[in-house]
Coordinates of C-alpha atoms in Angstrom, one line a residue:
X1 CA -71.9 -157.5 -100.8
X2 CA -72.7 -158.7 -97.7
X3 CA -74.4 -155.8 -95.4
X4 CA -74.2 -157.8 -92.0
X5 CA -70.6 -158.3 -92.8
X6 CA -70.1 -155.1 -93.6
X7 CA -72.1 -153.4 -90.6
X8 CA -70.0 -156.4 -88.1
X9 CA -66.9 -154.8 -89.4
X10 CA -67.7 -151.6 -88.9
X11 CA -68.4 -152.3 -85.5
X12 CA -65.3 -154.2 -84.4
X13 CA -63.8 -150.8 -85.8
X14 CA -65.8 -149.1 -82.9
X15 CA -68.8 -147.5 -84.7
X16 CA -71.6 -147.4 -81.6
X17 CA -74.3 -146.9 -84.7
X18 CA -72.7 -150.1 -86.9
X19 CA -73.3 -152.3 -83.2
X20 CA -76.6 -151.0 -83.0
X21 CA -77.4 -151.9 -86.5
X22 CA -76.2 -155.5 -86.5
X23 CA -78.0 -156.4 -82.8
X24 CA -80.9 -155.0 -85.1
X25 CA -80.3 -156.6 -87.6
X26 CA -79.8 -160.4 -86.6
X27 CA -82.6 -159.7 -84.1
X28 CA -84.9 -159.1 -87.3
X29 CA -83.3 -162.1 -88.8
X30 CA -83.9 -164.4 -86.2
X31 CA -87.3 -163.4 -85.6
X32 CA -87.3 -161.8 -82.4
X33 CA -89.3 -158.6 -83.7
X34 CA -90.6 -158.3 -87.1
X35 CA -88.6 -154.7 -88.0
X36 CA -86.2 -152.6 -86.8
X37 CA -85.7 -148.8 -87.4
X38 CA -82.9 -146.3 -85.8
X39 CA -81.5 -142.8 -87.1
X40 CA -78.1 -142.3 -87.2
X41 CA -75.6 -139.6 -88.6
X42 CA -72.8 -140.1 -91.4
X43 CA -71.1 -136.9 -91.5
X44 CA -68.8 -136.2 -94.6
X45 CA -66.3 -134.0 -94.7
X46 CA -68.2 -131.4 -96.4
X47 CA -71.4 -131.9 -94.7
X48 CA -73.7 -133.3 -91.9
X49 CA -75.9 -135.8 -92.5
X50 CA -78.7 -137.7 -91.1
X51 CA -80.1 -141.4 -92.4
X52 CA -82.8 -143.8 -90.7
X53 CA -82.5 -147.4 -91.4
X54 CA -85.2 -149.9 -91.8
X55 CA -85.4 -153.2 -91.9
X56 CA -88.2 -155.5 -92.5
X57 CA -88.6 -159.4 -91.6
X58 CA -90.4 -161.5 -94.5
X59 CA -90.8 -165.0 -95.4
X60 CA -90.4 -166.3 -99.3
X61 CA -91.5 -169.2 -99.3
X62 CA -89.5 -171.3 -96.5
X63 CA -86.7 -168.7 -96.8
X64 CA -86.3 -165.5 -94.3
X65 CA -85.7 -162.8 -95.9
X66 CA -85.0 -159.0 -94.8
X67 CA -85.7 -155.6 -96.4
X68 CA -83.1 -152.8 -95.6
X69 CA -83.6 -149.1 -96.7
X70 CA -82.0 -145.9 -95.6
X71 CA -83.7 -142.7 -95.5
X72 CA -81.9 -139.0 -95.9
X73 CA -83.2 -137.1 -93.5
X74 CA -80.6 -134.4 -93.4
X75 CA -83.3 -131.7 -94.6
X76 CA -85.3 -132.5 -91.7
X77 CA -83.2 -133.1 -88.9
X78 CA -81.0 -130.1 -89.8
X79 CA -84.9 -127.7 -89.4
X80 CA -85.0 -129.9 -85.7
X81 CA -81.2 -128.3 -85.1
X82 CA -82.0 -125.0 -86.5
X83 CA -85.6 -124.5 -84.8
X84 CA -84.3 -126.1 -81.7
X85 CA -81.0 -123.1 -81.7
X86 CA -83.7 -120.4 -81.9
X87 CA -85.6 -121.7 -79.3
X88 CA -82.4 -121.8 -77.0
X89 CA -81.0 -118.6 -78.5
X90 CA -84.9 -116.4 -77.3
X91 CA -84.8 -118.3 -74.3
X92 CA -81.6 -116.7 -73.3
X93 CA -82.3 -113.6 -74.4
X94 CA -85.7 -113.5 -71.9
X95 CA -83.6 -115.2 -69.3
X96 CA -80.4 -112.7 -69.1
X97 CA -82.8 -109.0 -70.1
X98 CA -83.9 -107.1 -66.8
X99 CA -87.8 -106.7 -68.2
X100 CA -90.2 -108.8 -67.1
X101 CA -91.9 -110.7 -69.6
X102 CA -94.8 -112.6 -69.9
X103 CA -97.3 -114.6 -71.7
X104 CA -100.9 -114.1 -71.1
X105 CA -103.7 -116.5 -72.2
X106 CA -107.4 -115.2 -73.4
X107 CA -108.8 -116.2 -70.0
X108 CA -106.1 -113.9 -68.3
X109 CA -103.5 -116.5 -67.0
X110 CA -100.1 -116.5 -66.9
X111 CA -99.1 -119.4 -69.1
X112 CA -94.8 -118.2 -69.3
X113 CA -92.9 -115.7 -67.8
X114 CA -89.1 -115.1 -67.1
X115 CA -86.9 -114.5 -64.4
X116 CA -86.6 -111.4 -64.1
X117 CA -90.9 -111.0 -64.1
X118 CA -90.6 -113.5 -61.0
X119 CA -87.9 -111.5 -59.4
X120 CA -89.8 -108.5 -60.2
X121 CA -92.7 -109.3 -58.3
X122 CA -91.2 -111.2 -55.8
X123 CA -92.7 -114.9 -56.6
X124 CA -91.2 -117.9 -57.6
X125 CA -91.4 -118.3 -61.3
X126 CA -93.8 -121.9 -60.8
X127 CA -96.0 -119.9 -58.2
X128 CA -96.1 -116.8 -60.8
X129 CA -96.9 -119.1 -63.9
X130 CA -100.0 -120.5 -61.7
X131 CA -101.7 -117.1 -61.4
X132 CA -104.0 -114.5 -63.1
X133 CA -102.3 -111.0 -64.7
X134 CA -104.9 -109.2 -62.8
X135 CA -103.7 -110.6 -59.7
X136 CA -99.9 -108.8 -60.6
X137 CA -102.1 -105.7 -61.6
X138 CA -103.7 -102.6 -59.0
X139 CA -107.1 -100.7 -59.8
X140 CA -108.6 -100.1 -61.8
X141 CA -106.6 -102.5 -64.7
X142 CA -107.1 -105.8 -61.8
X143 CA -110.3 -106.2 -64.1
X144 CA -109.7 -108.5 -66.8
X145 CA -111.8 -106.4 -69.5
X146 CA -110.1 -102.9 -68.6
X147 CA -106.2 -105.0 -68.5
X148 CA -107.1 -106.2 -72.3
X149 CA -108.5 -102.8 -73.0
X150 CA -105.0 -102.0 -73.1
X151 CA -103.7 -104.3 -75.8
X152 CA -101.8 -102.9 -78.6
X153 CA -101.5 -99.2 -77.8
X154 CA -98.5 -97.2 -76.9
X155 CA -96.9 -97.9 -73.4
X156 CA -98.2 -96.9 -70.1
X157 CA -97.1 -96.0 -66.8
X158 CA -99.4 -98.1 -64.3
X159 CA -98.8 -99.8 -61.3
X160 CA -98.1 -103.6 -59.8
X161 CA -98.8 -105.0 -56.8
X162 CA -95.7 -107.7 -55.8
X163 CA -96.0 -110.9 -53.8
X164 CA -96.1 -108.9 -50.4
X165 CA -99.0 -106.5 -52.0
X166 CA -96.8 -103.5 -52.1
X167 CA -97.2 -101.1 -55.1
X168 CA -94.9 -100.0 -57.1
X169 CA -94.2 -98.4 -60.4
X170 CA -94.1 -99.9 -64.3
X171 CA -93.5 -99.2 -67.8
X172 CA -96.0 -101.4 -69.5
X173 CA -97.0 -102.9 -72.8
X174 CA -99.7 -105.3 -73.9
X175 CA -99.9 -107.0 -77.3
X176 CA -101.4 -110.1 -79.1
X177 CA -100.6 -112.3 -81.4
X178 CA -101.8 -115.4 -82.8
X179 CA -99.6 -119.3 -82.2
X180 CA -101.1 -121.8 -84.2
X181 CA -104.6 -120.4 -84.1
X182 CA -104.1 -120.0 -80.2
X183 CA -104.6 -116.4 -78.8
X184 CA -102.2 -114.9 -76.7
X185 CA -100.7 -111.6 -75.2
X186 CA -97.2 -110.8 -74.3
X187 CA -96.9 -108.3 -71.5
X188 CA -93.9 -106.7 -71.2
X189 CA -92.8 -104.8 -67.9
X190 CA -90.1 -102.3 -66.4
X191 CA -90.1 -101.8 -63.1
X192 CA -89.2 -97.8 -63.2
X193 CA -88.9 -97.3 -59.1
X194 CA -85.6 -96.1 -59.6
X195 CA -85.9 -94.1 -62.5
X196 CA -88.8 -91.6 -60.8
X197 CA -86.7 -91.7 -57.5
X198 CA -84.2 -90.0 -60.2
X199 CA -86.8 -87.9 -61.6
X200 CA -87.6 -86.7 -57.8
X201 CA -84.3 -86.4 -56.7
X202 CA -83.0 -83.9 -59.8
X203 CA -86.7 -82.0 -58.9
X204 CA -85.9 -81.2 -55.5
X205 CA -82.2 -80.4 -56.3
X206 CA -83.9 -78.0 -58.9
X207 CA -85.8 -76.5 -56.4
X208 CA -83.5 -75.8 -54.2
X209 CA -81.4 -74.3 -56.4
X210 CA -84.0 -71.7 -57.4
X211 CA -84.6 -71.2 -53.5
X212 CA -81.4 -70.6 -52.9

C-alpha cells in the first residue's frame, strides 16, 4: 500500500484532513521540515474518535525515508470535550442566577465574579474583578480579618456598599475551598432590599389593622 497515494485520494474526494496530511507529508519528504504532526477526527458510525499523525524524516543510507504513526487519542480528547461542557454548563448557570457570586483570593481580591454581582453593585464586571471584597463590604466586616472571620458559618444578613457608596441590604455566605493547592473563597450574595420592603410593608399593614 502506498499511504501518499492513499491520503492524495482521499483528498481529491474532499477530505480537508487527507490535504492536510499529504502537504505534510511531501513537505517531510522533500526536506522542508524534518516532522510533521496534526490531530484529526475519524468518526465511525458507532463512535467518535480522535488520532494524531506523525511523521518523521530520516535518511538510510543515501535513501529518504519517512516514519508514520497514528495515535488514539479518543480517551483524551473526549475528557477535553467533557471538562470543557462543564465548564460552559457552570458558567451559564452563574451567568443566568440572580445571586451575586464571587471568587475571593487569600489576600482579599476579587479574582471572578458574575453578572449579576456587577449589576448588583453597580460596577462593570472588569472594574469589579480589579477590586478588594472589603471595598464591596460596610463596617465593621470592610476589615479583611473580621470579612474571613466569617468563612464557613451559617448565612448572615450584613450590608454592601455599591459603586455610588449607597448601602444596602444582603444575604451572605462565605466559604473556602482548596483549587490545585490555591486557597480561595466563594462569596455568595442576595441582595434582599425588596424582600424587607415586604417584611415592612405586611408590618405596618399589621399595625394598622390592630389600630383600627
Amino acid at each position: 500500500m502506498n499511504y501518499l497515494e492513499v491520503c492524495q485520494r482521499s483528498a481529491e474526494l474532499g477530505s480537508m484532513s487527507a490535504k492536510k496530511v499529504t502537504e505534510g507529508l511531501l513537505h517531510v519528504i522533500g526536506g522542508h521540515i524534518s516532522e510533521f504532526e496534526m490531530e484529526y477526527p475519524c468518526h465511525s458510525p458507532t463512535e467518535k474518535r480522535w488520532f494524531i499523525v506523525r511523521v518523521n524524516r530520516f535518511l538510510w543510507g543515501d535513501d529518504v525515508r519517512v516514519i508514520i504513526s497514528h495515535q488514539n487519542i479518543s480517551e483524551l480528547r473526549q475528557s477535553q470535550i467533557e471538562v470543557q461542557t462543564s465548564k460552559e454548563r457552570i458558567q451559564s448557570v452563574l451567568d443566568n442566577i440572580p445571586n451575586a457570586v464571587l471568587t475571593v483570593t487569600q489576600e482579599g481580591m476579587i479574582e471572578t465574579c458574575n453578572p449579576a454581582a456587577a449589576r448588583i453593585f453597580g460596577y462593570s464586571m472588569e472594574t469589579l474583578s480589579q477590586l478588594s471584597i472589603t471595598d464591596l463590604m460596610t463596617y465593621p466586616h470592610d476589615d479583611l480579618d473580621r470579612f474571613f472571620s466569617l468563612v464557613d458559618r451559617s448565612g448572615y444578613e450584613l450590608y454592601g456598599k455599591r459603586a455610588d457608596q449607597s448601602q444596602f441590604p444582603m444575604y451572605f455566605t462565605l466559604n473556602r475551598m482548596t483549587l490545585k493547592r490555591e486557597i480561595l473563597y466563594i462569596v455568595n450574595i442576595q441582595d434582599i432590599t425588596r424582600i424587607q420592603q415586604m417584611q415592612a410593608e405586611i408590618i405596618e399593614k399589621e399595625q394598622i389593622r390592630i389600630t383600627l
